[in-house]
Coordinates of C-alpha atoms and ligand atoms in Angstrom, one line a residue:
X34 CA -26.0 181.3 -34.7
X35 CA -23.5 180.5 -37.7
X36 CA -20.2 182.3 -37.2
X37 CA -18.1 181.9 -40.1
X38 CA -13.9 183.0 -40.6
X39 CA -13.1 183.5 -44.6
X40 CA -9.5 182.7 -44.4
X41 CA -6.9 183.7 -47.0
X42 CA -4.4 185.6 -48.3
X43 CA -5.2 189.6 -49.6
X44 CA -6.7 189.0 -52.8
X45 CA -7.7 185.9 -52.5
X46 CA -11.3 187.2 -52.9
X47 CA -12.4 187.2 -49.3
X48 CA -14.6 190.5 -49.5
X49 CA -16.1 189.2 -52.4
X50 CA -17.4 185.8 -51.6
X51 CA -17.9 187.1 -47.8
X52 CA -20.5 189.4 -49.0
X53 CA -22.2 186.5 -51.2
X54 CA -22.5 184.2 -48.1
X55 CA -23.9 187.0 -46.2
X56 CA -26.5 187.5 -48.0
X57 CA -27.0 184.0 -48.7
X58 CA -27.2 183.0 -44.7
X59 CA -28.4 186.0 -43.8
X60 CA -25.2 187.0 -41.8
X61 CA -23.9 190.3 -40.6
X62 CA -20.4 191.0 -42.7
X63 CA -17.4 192.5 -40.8
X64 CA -14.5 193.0 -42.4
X65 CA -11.7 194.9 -40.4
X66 CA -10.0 196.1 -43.3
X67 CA -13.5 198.4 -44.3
X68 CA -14.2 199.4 -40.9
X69 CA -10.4 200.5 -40.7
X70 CA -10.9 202.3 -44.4
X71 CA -14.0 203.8 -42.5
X72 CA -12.2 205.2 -39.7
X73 CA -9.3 206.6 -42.6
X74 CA -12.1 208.3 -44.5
X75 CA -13.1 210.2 -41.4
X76 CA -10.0 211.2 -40.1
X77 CA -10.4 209.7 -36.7
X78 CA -8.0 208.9 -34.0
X79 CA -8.4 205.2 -35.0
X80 CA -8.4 206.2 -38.2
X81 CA -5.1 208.2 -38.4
X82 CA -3.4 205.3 -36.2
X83 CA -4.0 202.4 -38.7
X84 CA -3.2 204.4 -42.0
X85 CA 0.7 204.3 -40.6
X86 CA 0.1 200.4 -40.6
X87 CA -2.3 200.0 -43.4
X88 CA -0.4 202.1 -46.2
X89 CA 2.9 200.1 -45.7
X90 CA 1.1 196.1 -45.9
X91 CA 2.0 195.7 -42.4
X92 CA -0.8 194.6 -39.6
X93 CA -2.3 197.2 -37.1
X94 CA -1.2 196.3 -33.6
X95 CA -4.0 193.7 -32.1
X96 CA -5.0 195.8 -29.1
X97 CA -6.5 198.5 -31.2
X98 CA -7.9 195.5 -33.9
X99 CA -9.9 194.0 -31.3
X100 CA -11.0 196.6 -29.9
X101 CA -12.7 198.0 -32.6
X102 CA -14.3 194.6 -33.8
X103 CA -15.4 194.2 -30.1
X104 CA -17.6 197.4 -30.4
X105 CA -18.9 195.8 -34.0
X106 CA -19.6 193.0 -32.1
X107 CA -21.5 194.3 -29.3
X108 CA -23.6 197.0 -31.6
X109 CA -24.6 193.7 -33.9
X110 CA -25.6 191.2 -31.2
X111 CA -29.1 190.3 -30.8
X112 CA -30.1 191.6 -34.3
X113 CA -28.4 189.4 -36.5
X114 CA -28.7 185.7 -37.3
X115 CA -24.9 185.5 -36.8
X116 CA -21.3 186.6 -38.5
X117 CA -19.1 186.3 -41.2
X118 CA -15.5 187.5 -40.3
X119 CA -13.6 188.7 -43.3
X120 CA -10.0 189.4 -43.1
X121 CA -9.8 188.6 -39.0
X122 CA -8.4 187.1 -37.2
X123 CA -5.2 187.4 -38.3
X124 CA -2.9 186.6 -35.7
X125 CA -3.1 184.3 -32.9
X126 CA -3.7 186.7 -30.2
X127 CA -6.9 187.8 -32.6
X128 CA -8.1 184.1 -32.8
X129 CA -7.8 183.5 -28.9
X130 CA -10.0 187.2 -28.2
X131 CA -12.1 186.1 -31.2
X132 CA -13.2 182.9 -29.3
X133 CA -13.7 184.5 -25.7
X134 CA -15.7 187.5 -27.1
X135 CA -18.3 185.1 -28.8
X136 CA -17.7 182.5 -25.9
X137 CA -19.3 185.5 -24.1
X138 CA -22.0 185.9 -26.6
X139 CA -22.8 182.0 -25.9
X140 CA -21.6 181.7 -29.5
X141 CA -18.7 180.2 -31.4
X142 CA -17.0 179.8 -34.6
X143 CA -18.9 176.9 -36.3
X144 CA -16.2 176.8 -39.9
X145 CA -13.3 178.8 -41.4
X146 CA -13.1 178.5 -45.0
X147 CA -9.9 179.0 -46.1
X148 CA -9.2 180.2 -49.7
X149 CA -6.0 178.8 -51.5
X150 CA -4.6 181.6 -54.0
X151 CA -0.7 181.9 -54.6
X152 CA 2.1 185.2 -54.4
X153 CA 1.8 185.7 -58.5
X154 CA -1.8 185.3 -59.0
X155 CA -2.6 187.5 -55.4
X156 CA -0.1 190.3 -57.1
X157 CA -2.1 190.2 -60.6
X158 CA -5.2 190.3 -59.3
X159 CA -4.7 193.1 -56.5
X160 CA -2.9 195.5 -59.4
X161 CA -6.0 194.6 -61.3
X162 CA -8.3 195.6 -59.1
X163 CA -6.8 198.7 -58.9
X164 CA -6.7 199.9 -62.4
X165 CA -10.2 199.1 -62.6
X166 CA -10.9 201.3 -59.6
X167 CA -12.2 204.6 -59.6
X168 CA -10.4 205.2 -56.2
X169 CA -8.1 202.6 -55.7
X170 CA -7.0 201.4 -52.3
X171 CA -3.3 203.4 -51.7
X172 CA -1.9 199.9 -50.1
X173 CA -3.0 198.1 -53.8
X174 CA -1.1 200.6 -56.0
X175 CA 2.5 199.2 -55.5
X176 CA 3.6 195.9 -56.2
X177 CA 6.2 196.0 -53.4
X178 CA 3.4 196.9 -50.5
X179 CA 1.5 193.9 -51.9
X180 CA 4.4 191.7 -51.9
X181 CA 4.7 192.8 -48.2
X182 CA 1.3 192.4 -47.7
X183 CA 1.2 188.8 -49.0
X184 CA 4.7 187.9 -46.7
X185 CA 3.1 189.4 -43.5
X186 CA 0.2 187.3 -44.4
X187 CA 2.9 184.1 -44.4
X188 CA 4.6 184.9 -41.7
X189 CA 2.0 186.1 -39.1
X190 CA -1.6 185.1 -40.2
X191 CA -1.1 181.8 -41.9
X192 CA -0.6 180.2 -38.6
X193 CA -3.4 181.0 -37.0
X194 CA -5.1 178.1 -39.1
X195 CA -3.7 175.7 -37.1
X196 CA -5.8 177.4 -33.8
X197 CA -8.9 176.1 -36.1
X198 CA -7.6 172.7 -37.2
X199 CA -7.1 171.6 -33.9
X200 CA -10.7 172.4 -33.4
X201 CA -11.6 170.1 -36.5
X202 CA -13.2 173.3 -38.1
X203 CA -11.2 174.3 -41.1
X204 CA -11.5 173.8 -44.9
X205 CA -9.2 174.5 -47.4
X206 CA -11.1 175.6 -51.0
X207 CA -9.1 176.2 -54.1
X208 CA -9.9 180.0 -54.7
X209 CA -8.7 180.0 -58.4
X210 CA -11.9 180.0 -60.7
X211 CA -14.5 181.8 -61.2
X212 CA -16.9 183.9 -58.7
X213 CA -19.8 181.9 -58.8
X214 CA -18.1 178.7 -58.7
X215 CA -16.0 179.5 -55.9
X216 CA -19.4 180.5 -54.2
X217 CA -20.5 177.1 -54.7
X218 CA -18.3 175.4 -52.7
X219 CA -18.1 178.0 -50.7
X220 CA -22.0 177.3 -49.8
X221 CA -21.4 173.6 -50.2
X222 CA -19.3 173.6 -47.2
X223 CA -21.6 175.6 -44.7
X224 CA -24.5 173.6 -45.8
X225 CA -22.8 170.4 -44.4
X226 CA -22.4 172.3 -41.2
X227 CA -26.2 173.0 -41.0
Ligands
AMP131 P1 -7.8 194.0 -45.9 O1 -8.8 195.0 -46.5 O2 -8.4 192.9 -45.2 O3 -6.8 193.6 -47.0 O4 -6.9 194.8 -44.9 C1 -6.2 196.0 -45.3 C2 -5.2 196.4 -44.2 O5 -5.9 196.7 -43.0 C3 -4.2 195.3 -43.8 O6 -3.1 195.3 -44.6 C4 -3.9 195.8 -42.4 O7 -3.0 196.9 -42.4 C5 -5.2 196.3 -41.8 N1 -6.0 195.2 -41.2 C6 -7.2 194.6 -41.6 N2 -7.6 193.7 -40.8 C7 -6.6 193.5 -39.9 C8 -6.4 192.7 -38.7 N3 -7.3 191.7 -38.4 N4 -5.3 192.8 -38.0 C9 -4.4 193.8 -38.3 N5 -4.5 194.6 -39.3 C10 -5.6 194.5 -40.1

């Protein structure tokens, strides 16, 4: 199996390139932030418990996190050739489940790529995205929840590269430029894993 972590700030164009290598390696996608939109969208428990984290830029707590990308995991076992995590882990506690949920699996995380975008940029391109929206995310309408989101991502998530470094499987990739050239290297770097 390849199990692959796309690291990076919000905004920094995870979802997007995460679905590209996906479909490139055929890879089964999971991105906690869609399943927890999901879960919004239908009103369930879950649901209703992470819109009083999401709508404010701060993390949902990791019990219920990992739970739920547990239950992915277990439903997509056996029928894929392996993952592409997309906006998880994002704390240490997340990285050390992470590794003893596939360590059960008698898989691991073969790379995290790791997307360099800065506070400005990330804040342009988030307001962006939601004019263009039909139905913008609520969490990418202000500028001060996006701030939020991108300090929570510096003060609780950035860390947990060092949980891969140590493991000598982390790359850093400048994520300013355009889709299909970030792709590139993107692909560049799991091919040299291969
Ligand atoms: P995203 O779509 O990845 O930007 O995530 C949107 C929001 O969902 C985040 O701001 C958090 O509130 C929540 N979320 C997504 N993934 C996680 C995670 N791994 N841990 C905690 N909260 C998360």
């Amino acid at each position: 199996m390849i199990n692959l972590i796309l690291f990076g700030p919000p905004g920094s164009g995870k979802g997007t390139q995460a679905a590209k290598l996906a479909k490139a390696f055929n890879l089964y996608h999971i991105s906690t932030g869609d399943l927890f939109r999901h879960e919004m969208q239908n009103e369930t428990p879950l649901g209703l418990e992470a819109k009083k984290y999401m709508n404010k830029g701060e993390l949902v707590p990791d019990e219920v996190t990992i739970g739920m990308l547990s239950n992915k995991l277990d439903e997509q076992v056996g029928k894929v050739d392996g993952f592409i995590f997309d906006g998880f882990p994002r704390t240490q506690p997340q990285a050390e489940a992470l590794d003893k949920l596939l360590d059960l699996k008698n898989t691991a995380i073969s790379l995290v790529l790791a997307l360099e975008v800065g506070e400005d940029e990330i804040t342009k391109r988030i307001l962006d995205r939601a004019k263009q929206s039909e139905n913008p995310r609520p969490d990418d309408l202000d500028e001060s929840i996006i701030r939020n989101r991108f300090q929570v991502y510096l003060k609780q998530t950035a860390q947990v590269a060092d949980h891969y470094k140590q493991a000598d499987k982390f790359v850093t990739l400048d994520g300013i430029g355009s889709i299909d050239e970030i792709f590139d290297s993107l692909q560049a770097a799991v091919n040299d894993i291969k």
